[in-house]
Amino acid sequence: MKTLSVQRYLVRVNGHVQGVGFRPFVYRLAHQNGLTGFVNNNSEGVLIEVEGDPECLSRFMQALRQETPPLAQITALDQELRTPQFDKVFTIHDSDCGQQASTLISPDAAICRDCTEELFNPENRRYRYPFINCTNCGPRFTIVKGVPYDRSLTTMTCFPLCKACGDEYHNPLDRRFHAQPNACHICGPQVQLNDSQGRAISSQDPITHLVSRLKEGAVAAVRGLGGFHLMVDARNNEAVQKLRIRKGREEKPLALMAPNLQAVRRFCETTPMEEALLQSPGHPIVLFNARKNHDLAPSVAPGFSRLGFMLPYTPLHHLILANAFQALVMTSGNLSEEPIITDNEEALQSLGSIADVFLLHNRDILQPCDDAIVQIVDGQPQILRRARGYTPGPVFLSEPGPLPVLACGGQFKNSFALSRGSQVFLSQHIGDMDHVATLAFAQKAMAHFQQILQTKPEMLVCDRHPNYLISKWARSQNLPVVEVFHHHAHLASVMAENGISDVCIGIILDGSGFGPDGSIWGGEVLLGNFHDFQRFAWLQPMLLPGSSSAIREPWRLALAALHLALGQEAKAVSLPGLNNIKKSDKAMIFQMMEQGINTPSTSSAGRLFDAVSALLGLCSHSSFEAQAAMKLEAVADSDDDGLYSCHWEKGPLPSSTLIKAVLADLTGGVPIPAISSRFHKSLAEIFVAAAISARTIHGLNRVALSGGVFQNVFFSNYIIKILREKGFYVFTHSKIPCNDGGLALGQIAIAHARRQQERRS
Ligand code: ZN
Ligand code: ZN
Ligand code: FE
């Protein structure tokens, strides 16, 4: 009679379920519960047919949802009853290698705890093996050539498995069952040490040799997971300065790696949420508040109160840091803002004048991928750079798009995106498109995404800017192109990320974007949805004397701000912060503004931050993007409760009132940190006033925030708090960047909406 109680289920599991140990996990669960049937990979994800006692089946189903392997992510799971087949055993079937239309390639994952223990266990056969990995960790995206995810389609294909590794690979009960990058000392990739001339340095233990060179103060170039890093001992100021000079990187803060959480706590004040983020499978760089008296080299982040730390995410990093360093500077191995270098030969050529010693390896990196950067804003992660550990994880739209679209993103901090149904795949951080090398990188990565996602775009979407290199490229392709205004894309991006499509209020604040009136926008209150938008309010435009040179020389913006606030009287103002600027240079700028020579105007909020930073004497020349604004944020006194009164009812939002108030405080001897705080808060209040007005007139109560200015934690936390106090529902970014790195998602949402509208009419 027992057979009567047998049930059989067909279970479909979608999401990140391939190449993450999902089938062996199912196999183990079935065995534990005495069930029979099979599991296999198919084009949708994982397919299970399982039968047995109904109670055992329900335990199996519960565990399937609750005990998924660390790297697996289930996006959909459904089950239906089937006729029992009375199978005798449970088996794992090979991948169904047919079409792979909706499978997902996992992001690269940091080394897991089990592998770390084996790495440092002298009894283990992989003791100190720099490429140890298993199904729960290791490289994925950076080594994959195509789908299905199988060793033959990765850069591991040139390393035939030895007997021991092969046994693990074929054993469903082993942690390394179908771990495609599985390898060991005998069969896998190896490291090699070279000098800056490219000559091999013979050494019994290249890693120990490298550590001793780093201890002496050498600059090392180390081939990692997604590309090369340049490393120096972060507590050796001379070494850090040497790296800065050789790389031509004057002041931009440098990323750091600490051997463990305890070391990070020693240098930074950490919160539980930041610590969790630091240790999440992606192991991003997390921005922390630095402790006041930390003993890192002062030149690591001169003048900044925040430090970017990550933990070792490959076995190689562990071997370099363990018992040797409390912190290493680990900056991308590239030239200025060009793409990160992945190739051994290219590294030796391009970084030969920067690094004293090179640690190379022979596991090829197929896709360059920088470290991701994340911070906490309003109790949520905010991604500043979406790359290793996140790419190519999709963002899900609330409904499937009508056709596959490739969105080109913007000119700076570029990231493109490809849509497939309701999934949008944002590329890794590509970089600034003013380098030819970056455009070439983007094109290669675009082809790669189409390959691994098995998706050909039928439509392109680009920024409306007439001169963005990537937009020009899009227009030259043989596909329909949708052109989207920059700030509309920002608004659509935060809406799409949060799954909202009804008209809402967008407060979009950034450095610059091409507006429909042909001027440069960036301090905008928009009303819109994916289909359309209107400009409800904007910051009073300020002049940009010298156009792009004004961005590199914020002192020019300080004069423009004075000119906006005081008109002719601006020339008579003398500020200590501008004493280092020659009189004749100042006169030239005033002349340019009066005669309109190379002086466009902009409503940009980012430029207003730059101007105030320069007025306060914090930054007159900027060696990297957003430096002036970051310095202004860094000094803000959170305990000051002053606020400027900047009444607004209609017309342009009153930047000039704000600037006058800053000047009054400055001449009245108010400390700079207090002025900075008041400026941040008062600017936020101005935008909140505009949102309230939009609500009164249009009955809207949702506010979406986007644009690079929201990377400013002080400003973001304040404006979010005030908006909520006023009863608004506030939507922000947490899965993709608020800066131009997130534009492509908005571009996709707009292109989908346009195509749907076209079809309807
Ligand atoms: Zn592992
Ligand atoms: Zn082996
Ligand atoms: Fe922007």
mmCIF file with all atom_site columns, C-alpha atoms in Angstrom, residues 438-608:
data_model
loop_
_atom_site.group_PDB
_atom_site.id
_atom_site.type_symbol
_atom_site.label_atom_id
_atom_site.label_alt_id
_atom_site.label_comp_id
_atom_site.label_asym_id
_atom_site.label_entity_id
_atom_site.label_seq_id
_atom_site.pdbx_PDB_ins_code
_atom_site.Cartn_x
_atom_site.Cartn_y
_atom_site.Cartn_z
_atom_site.occupancy
_atom_site.B_iso_or_equiv
_atom_site.pdbx_formal_charge
_atom_site.auth_seq_id
_atom_site.auth_comp_id
_atom_site.auth_asym_id
_atom_site.auth_atom_id
_atom_site.pdbx_PDB_model_num
ATOM 1   C CA . THR A 1 438 ? 38.017 53.048 -23.062 1.00 0.00 ? 438 THR A CA 1
ATOM 2   C CA . LEU A 1 439 ? 35.771 53.081 -26.124 1.00 0.00 ? 439 LEU A CA 1
ATOM 3   C CA . ALA A 1 440 ? 37.583 49.992 -27.419 1.00 0.00 ? 440 ALA A CA 1
ATOM 4   C CA . PHE A 1 441 ? 37.086 48.313 -24.031 1.00 0.00 ? 441 PHE A CA 1
ATOM 5   C CA . ALA A 1 442 ? 33.362 49.155 -24.142 1.00 0.00 ? 442 ALA A CA 1
ATOM 6   C CA . GLN A 1 443 ? 32.950 47.678 -27.613 1.00 0.00 ? 443 GLN A CA 1
ATOM 7   C CA . LYS A 1 444 ? 34.723 44.474 -26.617 1.00 0.00 ? 444 LYS A CA 1
ATOM 8   C CA . ALA A 1 445 ? 32.668 44.157 -23.457 1.00 0.00 ? 445 ALA A CA 1
ATOM 9   C CA . MET A 1 446 ? 29.452 44.792 -25.407 1.00 0.00 ? 446 MET A CA 1
ATOM 10  C CA . ALA A 1 447 ? 30.268 41.915 -27.745 1.00 0.00 ? 447 ALA A CA 1
ATOM 11  C CA . HIS A 1 448 ? 31.087 39.739 -24.731 1.00 0.00 ? 448 HIS A CA 1
ATOM 12  C CA . PHE A 1 449 ? 27.787 40.481 -23.002 1.00 0.00 ? 449 PHE A CA 1
ATOM 13  C CA . GLN A 1 450 ? 25.887 39.598 -26.162 1.00 0.00 ? 450 GLN A CA 1
ATOM 14  C CA . GLN A 1 451 ? 27.820 36.329 -26.255 1.00 0.00 ? 451 GLN A CA 1
ATOM 15  C CA . ILE A 1 452 ? 27.351 35.224 -22.647 1.00 0.00 ? 452 ILE A CA 1
ATOM 16  C CA . LEU A 1 453 ? 23.717 36.341 -22.593 1.00 0.00 ? 453 LEU A CA 1
ATOM 17  C CA . GLN A 1 454 ? 22.984 34.936 -26.047 1.00 0.00 ? 454 GLN A CA 1
ATOM 18  C CA . THR A 1 455 ? 21.148 38.156 -26.831 1.00 0.00 ? 455 THR A CA 1
ATOM 19  C CA . LYS A 1 456 ? 21.381 40.412 -29.897 1.00 0.00 ? 456 LYS A CA 1
ATOM 20  C CA . PRO A 1 457 ? 20.058 43.931 -29.359 1.00 0.00 ? 457 PRO A CA 1
ATOM 21  C CA . GLU A 1 458 ? 17.417 45.126 -31.789 1.00 0.00 ? 458 GLU A CA 1
ATOM 22  C CA . MET A 1 459 ? 17.580 48.719 -30.665 1.00 0.00 ? 459 MET A CA 1
ATOM 23  C CA . LEU A 1 460 ? 20.200 51.076 -29.259 1.00 0.00 ? 460 LEU A CA 1
ATOM 24  C CA . VAL A 1 461 ? 19.654 53.895 -26.826 1.00 0.00 ? 461 VAL A CA 1
ATOM 25  C CA . CYS A 1 462 ? 22.104 56.680 -26.105 1.00 0.00 ? 462 CYS A CA 1
ATOM 26  C CA . ASP A 1 463 ? 22.446 60.038 -24.386 1.00 0.00 ? 463 ASP A CA 1
ATOM 27  C CA . ARG A 1 464 ? 21.093 62.955 -26.422 1.00 0.00 ? 464 ARG A CA 1
ATOM 28  C CA . HIS A 1 465 ? 24.389 64.854 -26.009 1.00 0.00 ? 465 HIS A CA 1
ATOM 29  C CA . PRO A 1 466 ? 25.618 65.793 -29.514 1.00 0.00 ? 466 PRO A CA 1
ATOM 30  C CA . ASN A 1 467 ? 29.268 65.072 -28.771 1.00 0.00 ? 467 ASN A CA 1
ATOM 31  C CA . TYR A 1 468 ? 29.471 62.124 -26.377 1.00 0.00 ? 468 TYR A CA 1
ATOM 32  C CA . LEU A 1 469 ? 31.811 59.648 -28.048 1.00 0.00 ? 469 LEU A CA 1
ATOM 33  C CA . ILE A 1 470 ? 29.625 56.686 -27.146 1.00 0.00 ? 470 ILE A CA 1
ATOM 34  C CA . SER A 1 471 ? 26.496 58.449 -28.501 1.00 0.00 ? 471 SER A CA 1
ATOM 35  C CA . LYS A 1 472 ? 28.274 59.140 -31.776 1.00 0.00 ? 472 LYS A CA 1
ATOM 36  C CA . TRP A 1 473 ? 29.224 55.472 -31.917 1.00 0.00 ? 473 TRP A CA 1
ATOM 37  C CA . ALA A 1 474 ? 25.584 54.461 -31.369 1.00 0.00 ? 474 ALA A CA 1
ATOM 38  C CA . ARG A 1 475 ? 24.379 56.760 -34.145 1.00 0.00 ? 475 ARG A CA 1
ATOM 39  C CA . SER A 1 476 ? 26.873 55.168 -36.539 1.00 0.00 ? 476 SER A CA 1
ATOM 40  C CA . GLN A 1 477 ? 25.518 51.635 -36.015 1.00 0.00 ? 477 GLN A CA 1
ATOM 41  C CA . ASN A 1 478 ? 23.014 49.978 -38.268 1.00 0.00 ? 478 ASN A CA 1
ATOM 42  C CA . LEU A 1 479 ? 20.201 49.774 -35.707 1.00 0.00 ? 479 LEU A CA 1
ATOM 43  C CA . PRO A 1 480 ? 17.323 52.024 -34.641 1.00 0.00 ? 480 PRO A CA 1
ATOM 44  C CA . VAL A 1 481 ? 18.552 54.497 -32.011 1.00 0.00 ? 481 VAL A CA 1
ATOM 45  C CA . VAL A 1 482 ? 16.503 56.124 -29.268 1.00 0.00 ? 482 VAL A CA 1
ATOM 46  C CA . GLU A 1 483 ? 18.066 59.299 -27.880 1.00 0.00 ? 483 GLU A CA 1
ATOM 47  C CA . VAL A 1 484 ? 17.380 60.156 -24.270 1.00 0.00 ? 484 VAL A CA 1
ATOM 48  C CA . PHE A 1 485 ? 18.052 63.291 -22.265 1.00 0.00 ? 485 PHE A CA 1
ATOM 49  C CA . HIS A 1 486 ? 20.588 62.793 -19.512 1.00 0.00 ? 486 HIS A CA 1
ATOM 50  C CA . HIS A 1 487 ? 18.468 63.805 -16.535 1.00 0.00 ? 487 HIS A CA 1
ATOM 51  C CA . HIS A 1 488 ? 15.421 61.944 -17.796 1.00 0.00 ? 488 HIS A CA 1
ATOM 52  C CA . ALA A 1 489 ? 17.599 58.823 -17.852 1.00 0.00 ? 489 ALA A CA 1
ATOM 53  C CA . HIS A 1 490 ? 18.678 59.506 -14.237 1.00 0.00 ? 490 HIS A CA 1
ATOM 54  C CA . LEU A 1 491 ? 15.015 59.796 -13.183 1.00 0.00 ? 491 LEU A CA 1
ATOM 55  C CA . ALA A 1 492 ? 13.992 56.670 -15.115 1.00 0.00 ? 492 ALA A CA 1
ATOM 56  C CA . SER A 1 493 ? 16.929 54.798 -13.648 1.00 0.00 ? 493 SER A CA 1
ATOM 57  C CA . VAL A 1 494 ? 15.932 55.296 -10.014 1.00 0.00 ? 494 VAL A CA 1
ATOM 58  C CA . MET A 1 495 ? 12.271 54.613 -10.881 1.00 0.00 ? 495 MET A CA 1
ATOM 59  C CA . ALA A 1 496 ? 13.107 51.373 -12.724 1.00 0.00 ? 496 ALA A CA 1
ATOM 60  C CA . GLU A 1 497 ? 15.336 50.205 -9.915  1.00 0.00 ? 497 GLU A CA 1
ATOM 61  C CA . ASN A 1 498 ? 12.476 50.704 -7.449  1.00 0.00 ? 498 ASN A CA 1
ATOM 62  C CA . GLY A 1 499 ? 9.824  49.221 -9.714  1.00 0.00 ? 499 GLY A CA 1
ATOM 63  C CA . ILE A 1 500 ? 7.732  52.387 -10.036 1.00 0.00 ? 500 ILE A CA 1
ATOM 64  C CA . SER A 1 501 ? 6.339  53.664 -13.329 1.00 0.00 ? 501 SER A CA 1
ATOM 65  C CA . ASP A 1 502 ? 3.757  56.338 -12.410 1.00 0.00 ? 502 ASP A CA 1
ATOM 66  C CA . VAL A 1 503 ? 4.709  60.002 -12.741 1.00 0.00 ? 503 VAL A CA 1
ATOM 67  C CA . CYS A 1 504 ? 6.813  61.138 -9.819  1.00 0.00 ? 504 CYS A CA 1
ATOM 68  C CA . ILE A 1 505 ? 8.942  64.059 -8.697  1.00 0.00 ? 505 ILE A CA 1
ATOM 69  C CA . GLY A 1 506 ? 12.610 63.630 -9.538  1.00 0.00 ? 506 GLY A CA 1
ATOM 70  C CA . ILE A 1 507 ? 15.294 65.604 -7.753  1.00 0.00 ? 507 ILE A CA 1
ATOM 71  C CA . ILE A 1 508 ? 18.216 65.046 -10.098 1.00 0.00 ? 508 ILE A CA 1
ATOM 72  C CA . LEU A 1 509 ? 21.492 66.617 -9.023  1.00 0.00 ? 509 LEU A CA 1
ATOM 73  C CA . ASP A 1 510 ? 24.791 66.053 -10.809 1.00 0.00 ? 510 ASP A CA 1
ATOM 74  C CA . GLY A 1 511 ? 27.752 67.683 -12.523 1.00 0.00 ? 511 GLY A CA 1
ATOM 75  C CA . SER A 1 512 ? 26.481 68.073 -16.044 1.00 0.00 ? 512 SER A CA 1
ATOM 76  C CA . GLY A 1 513 ? 24.170 66.721 -18.697 1.00 0.00 ? 513 GLY A CA 1
ATOM 77  C CA . PHE A 1 514 ? 22.816 68.037 -21.972 1.00 0.00 ? 514 PHE A CA 1
ATOM 78  C CA . GLY A 1 515 ? 19.348 69.574 -21.509 1.00 0.00 ? 515 GLY A CA 1
ATOM 79  C CA . PRO A 1 516 ? 16.540 69.970 -24.074 1.00 0.00 ? 516 PRO A CA 1
ATOM 80  C CA . ASP A 1 517 ? 17.189 73.732 -24.226 1.00 0.00 ? 517 ASP A CA 1
ATOM 81  C CA . GLY A 1 518 ? 20.781 73.057 -25.294 1.00 0.00 ? 518 GLY A CA 1
ATOM 82  C CA . SER A 1 519 ? 22.255 74.246 -21.993 1.00 0.00 ? 519 SER A CA 1
ATOM 83  C CA . ILE A 1 520 ? 24.025 72.202 -19.353 1.00 0.00 ? 520 ILE A CA 1
ATOM 84  C CA . TRP A 1 521 ? 21.657 70.967 -16.641 1.00 0.00 ? 521 TRP A CA 1
ATOM 85  C CA . GLY A 1 522 ? 22.407 69.456 -13.272 1.00 0.00 ? 522 GLY A CA 1
ATOM 86  C CA . GLY A 1 523 ? 20.236 70.980 -10.512 1.00 0.00 ? 523 GLY A CA 1
ATOM 87  C CA . GLU A 1 524 ? 16.824 69.760 -11.614 1.00 0.00 ? 524 GLU A CA 1
ATOM 88  C CA . VAL A 1 525 ? 13.406 69.068 -10.219 1.00 0.00 ? 525 VAL A CA 1
ATOM 89  C CA . LEU A 1 526 ? 11.628 67.027 -12.888 1.00 0.00 ? 526 LEU A CA 1
ATOM 90  C CA . LEU A 1 527 ? 8.155  65.553 -13.111 1.00 0.00 ? 527 LEU A CA 1
ATOM 91  C CA . GLY A 1 528 ? 8.062  62.467 -15.254 1.00 0.00 ? 528 GLY A CA 1
ATOM 92  C CA . ASN A 1 529 ? 7.760  58.793 -15.988 1.00 0.00 ? 529 ASN A CA 1
ATOM 93  C CA . PHE A 1 530 ? 9.441  56.521 -18.558 1.00 0.00 ? 530 PHE A CA 1
ATOM 94  C CA . HIS A 1 531 ? 7.507  58.110 -21.425 1.00 0.00 ? 531 HIS A CA 1
ATOM 95  C CA . ASP A 1 532 ? 8.085  61.774 -20.826 1.00 0.00 ? 532 ASP A CA 1
ATOM 96  C CA . PHE A 1 533 ? 9.209  64.443 -18.401 1.00 0.00 ? 533 PHE A CA 1
ATOM 97  C CA . GLN A 1 534 ? 8.939  68.154 -17.724 1.00 0.00 ? 534 GLN A CA 1
ATOM 98  C CA . ARG A 1 535 ? 11.258 70.518 -15.912 1.00 0.00 ? 535 ARG A CA 1
ATOM 99  C CA . PHE A 1 536 ? 9.433  71.797 -12.841 1.00 0.00 ? 536 PHE A CA 1
ATOM 100 C CA . ALA A 1 537 ? 12.223 73.814 -11.197 1.00 0.00 ? 537 ALA A CA 1
ATOM 101 C CA . TRP A 1 538 ? 15.992 74.236 -11.457 1.00 0.00 ? 538 TRP A CA 1
ATOM 102 C CA . LEU A 1 539 ? 18.902 75.989 -9.847  1.00 0.00 ? 539 LEU A CA 1
ATOM 103 C CA . GLN A 1 540 ? 19.506 79.548 -10.951 1.00 0.00 ? 540 GLN A CA 1
ATOM 104 C CA . PRO A 1 541 ? 22.121 79.174 -13.710 1.00 0.00 ? 541 PRO A CA 1
ATOM 105 C CA . MET A 1 542 ? 25.710 80.073 -12.957 1.00 0.00 ? 542 MET A CA 1
ATOM 106 C CA . LEU A 1 543 ? 28.405 80.881 -15.511 1.00 0.00 ? 543 LEU A CA 1
ATOM 107 C CA . LEU A 1 544 ? 31.157 78.408 -16.344 1.00 0.00 ? 544 LEU A CA 1
ATOM 108 C CA . PRO A 1 545 ? 34.109 80.604 -17.346 1.00 0.00 ? 545 PRO A CA 1
ATOM 109 C CA . GLY A 1 546 ? 36.345 78.502 -19.572 1.00 0.00 ? 546 GLY A CA 1
ATOM 110 C CA . SER A 1 547 ? 33.807 75.694 -19.829 1.00 0.00 ? 547 SER A CA 1
ATOM 111 C CA . SER A 1 548 ? 35.545 72.420 -18.916 1.00 0.00 ? 548 SER A CA 1
ATOM 112 C CA . SER A 1 549 ? 38.582 74.219 -17.416 1.00 0.00 ? 549 SER A CA 1
ATOM 113 C CA . ALA A 1 550 ? 36.174 75.594 -14.807 1.00 0.00 ? 550 ALA A CA 1
ATOM 114 C CA . ILE A 1 551 ? 35.673 72.028 -13.611 1.00 0.00 ? 551 ILE A CA 1
ATOM 115 C CA . ARG A 1 552 ? 39.416 71.519 -13.096 1.00 0.00 ? 552 ARG A CA 1
ATOM 116 C CA . GLU A 1 553 ? 39.824 74.991 -11.594 1.00 0.00 ? 553 GLU A CA 1
ATOM 117 C CA . PRO A 1 554 ? 37.066 75.583 -9.070  1.00 0.00 ? 554 PRO A CA 1
ATOM 118 C CA . TRP A 1 555 ? 38.508 79.039 -8.282  1.00 0.00 ? 555 TRP A CA 1
ATOM 119 C CA . ARG A 1 556 ? 36.927 80.129 -11.596 1.00 0.00 ? 556 ARG A CA 1
ATOM 120 C CA . LEU A 1 557 ? 33.588 78.891 -10.274 1.00 0.00 ? 557 LEU A CA 1
ATOM 121 C CA . ALA A 1 558 ? 34.109 80.828 -7.044  1.00 0.00 ? 558 ALA A CA 1
ATOM 122 C CA . LEU A 1 559 ? 34.361 83.997 -9.141  1.00 0.00 ? 559 LEU A CA 1
ATOM 123 C CA . ALA A 1 560 ? 31.295 82.930 -11.136 1.00 0.00 ? 560 ALA A CA 1
ATOM 124 C CA . ALA A 1 561 ? 29.397 82.430 -7.872  1.00 0.00 ? 561 ALA A CA 1
ATOM 125 C CA . LEU A 1 562 ? 30.467 85.899 -6.662  1.00 0.00 ? 562 LEU A CA 1
ATOM 126 C CA . HIS A 1 563 ? 29.395 87.313 -10.018 1.00 0.00 ? 563 HIS A CA 1
ATOM 127 C CA . LEU A 1 564 ? 25.996 85.619 -9.735  1.00 0.00 ? 564 LEU A CA 1
ATOM 128 C CA . ALA A 1 565 ? 25.412 86.830 -6.184  1.00 0.00 ? 565 ALA A CA 1
ATOM 129 C CA . LEU A 1 566 ? 26.884 90.320 -6.332  1.00 0.00 ? 566 LEU A CA 1
ATOM 130 C CA . GLY A 1 567 ? 27.071 91.354 -9.993  1.00 0.00 ? 567 GLY A CA 1
ATOM 131 C CA . GLN A 1 568 ? 29.553 94.206 -10.572 1.00 0.00 ? 568 GLN A CA 1
ATOM 132 C CA . GLU A 1 569 ? 30.484 94.343 -6.875  1.00 0.00 ? 569 GLU A CA 1
ATOM 133 C CA . ALA A 1 570 ? 32.018 90.890 -7.126  1.00 0.00 ? 570 ALA A CA 1
ATOM 134 C CA . LYS A 1 571 ? 35.283 92.362 -8.437  1.00 0.00 ? 571 LYS A CA 1
ATOM 135 C CA . ALA A 1 572 ? 35.851 94.268 -5.217  1.00 0.00 ? 572 ALA A CA 1
ATOM 136 C CA . VAL A 1 573 ? 35.504 91.205 -2.992  1.00 0.00 ? 573 VAL A CA 1
ATOM 137 C CA . SER A 1 574 ? 38.715 89.869 -1.527  1.00 0.00 ? 574 SER A CA 1
ATOM 138 C CA . LEU A 1 575 ? 38.613 86.420 0.036   1.00 0.00 ? 575 LEU A CA 1
ATOM 139 C CA . PRO A 1 576 ? 41.517 84.711 1.806   1.00 0.00 ? 576 PRO A CA 1
ATOM 140 C CA . GLY A 1 577 ? 40.660 81.460 0.022   1.00 0.00 ? 577 GLY A CA 1
ATOM 141 C CA . LEU A 1 578 ? 41.382 83.066 -3.348  1.00 0.00 ? 578 LEU A CA 1
ATOM 142 C CA . ASN A 1 579 ? 44.614 84.845 -2.419  1.00 0.00 ? 579 ASN A CA 1
ATOM 143 C CA . ASN A 1 580 ? 46.716 82.309 -4.301  1.00 0.00 ? 580 ASN A CA 1
ATOM 144 C CA . ILE A 1 581 ? 45.099 83.322 -7.601  1.00 0.00 ? 581 ILE A CA 1
ATOM 145 C CA . LYS A 1 582 ? 46.879 86.001 -9.630  1.00 0.00 ? 582 LYS A CA 1
ATOM 146 C CA . LYS A 1 583 ? 45.079 89.337 -9.990  1.00 0.00 ? 583 LYS A CA 1
ATOM 147 C CA . SER A 1 584 ? 45.439 89.216 -13.750 1.00 0.00 ? 584 SER A CA 1
ATOM 148 C CA . ASP A 1 585 ? 43.855 85.750 -13.888 1.00 0.00 ? 585 ASP A CA 1
ATOM 149 C CA . LYS A 1 586 ? 40.911 86.975 -11.856 1.00 0.00 ? 586 LYS A CA 1
ATOM 150 C CA . ALA A 1 587 ? 40.518 89.988 -14.139 1.00 0.00 ? 587 ALA A CA 1
ATOM 151 C CA . MET A 1 588 ? 40.569 87.702 -17.158 1.00 0.00 ? 588 MET A CA 1
ATOM 152 C CA . ILE A 1 589 ? 37.754 85.553 -15.732 1.00 0.00 ? 589 ILE A CA 1
ATOM 153 C CA . PHE A 1 590 ? 35.584 88.599 -15.007 1.00 0.00 ? 590 PHE A CA 1
ATOM 154 C CA . GLN A 1 591 ? 36.212 89.796 -18.540 1.00 0.00 ? 591 GLN A CA 1
ATOM 155 C CA . MET A 1 592 ? 35.247 86.400 -19.972 1.00 0.00 ? 592 MET A CA 1
ATOM 156 C CA . MET A 1 593 ? 32.007 86.457 -17.994 1.00 0.00 ? 593 MET A CA 1
ATOM 157 C CA . GLU A 1 594 ? 31.129 90.023 -18.962 1.00 0.00 ? 594 GLU A CA 1
ATOM 158 C CA . GLN A 1 595 ? 31.809 89.460 -22.640 1.00 0.00 ? 595 GLN A CA 1
ATOM 159 C CA . GLY A 1 596 ? 30.454 85.910 -22.780 1.00 0.00 ? 596 GLY A CA 1
ATOM 160 C CA . ILE A 1 597 ? 33.702 84.431 -24.116 1.00 0.00 ? 597 ILE A CA 1
ATOM 161 C CA . ASN A 1 598 ? 33.762 80.640 -23.778 1.00 0.00 ? 598 ASN A CA 1
ATOM 162 C CA . THR A 1 599 ? 31.390 80.965 -20.843 1.00 0.00 ? 599 THR A CA 1
ATOM 163 C CA . PRO A 1 600 ? 28.332 78.735 -21.035 1.00 0.00 ? 600 PRO A CA 1
ATOM 164 C CA . SER A 1 601 ? 25.867 78.754 -18.167 1.00 0.00 ? 601 SER A CA 1
ATOM 165 C CA . THR A 1 602 ? 24.729 75.817 -16.101 1.00 0.00 ? 602 THR A CA 1
ATOM 166 C CA . SER A 1 603 ? 22.103 74.911 -13.525 1.00 0.00 ? 603 SER A CA 1
ATOM 167 C CA . SER A 1 604 ? 24.471 72.229 -12.188 1.00 0.00 ? 604 SER A CA 1
ATOM 168 C CA . ALA A 1 605 ? 24.341 71.484 -8.467  1.00 0.00 ? 605 ALA A CA 1
ATOM 169 C CA . GLY A 1 606 ? 27.753 69.816 -8.651  1.00 0.00 ? 606 GLY A CA 1
ATOM 170 C CA . ARG A 1 607 ? 29.327 73.069 -9.866  1.00 0.00 ? 607 ARG A CA 1
ATOM 171 C CA . LEU A 1 608 ? 27.686 74.984 -7.021  1.00 0.00 ? 608 LEU A CA 1
#
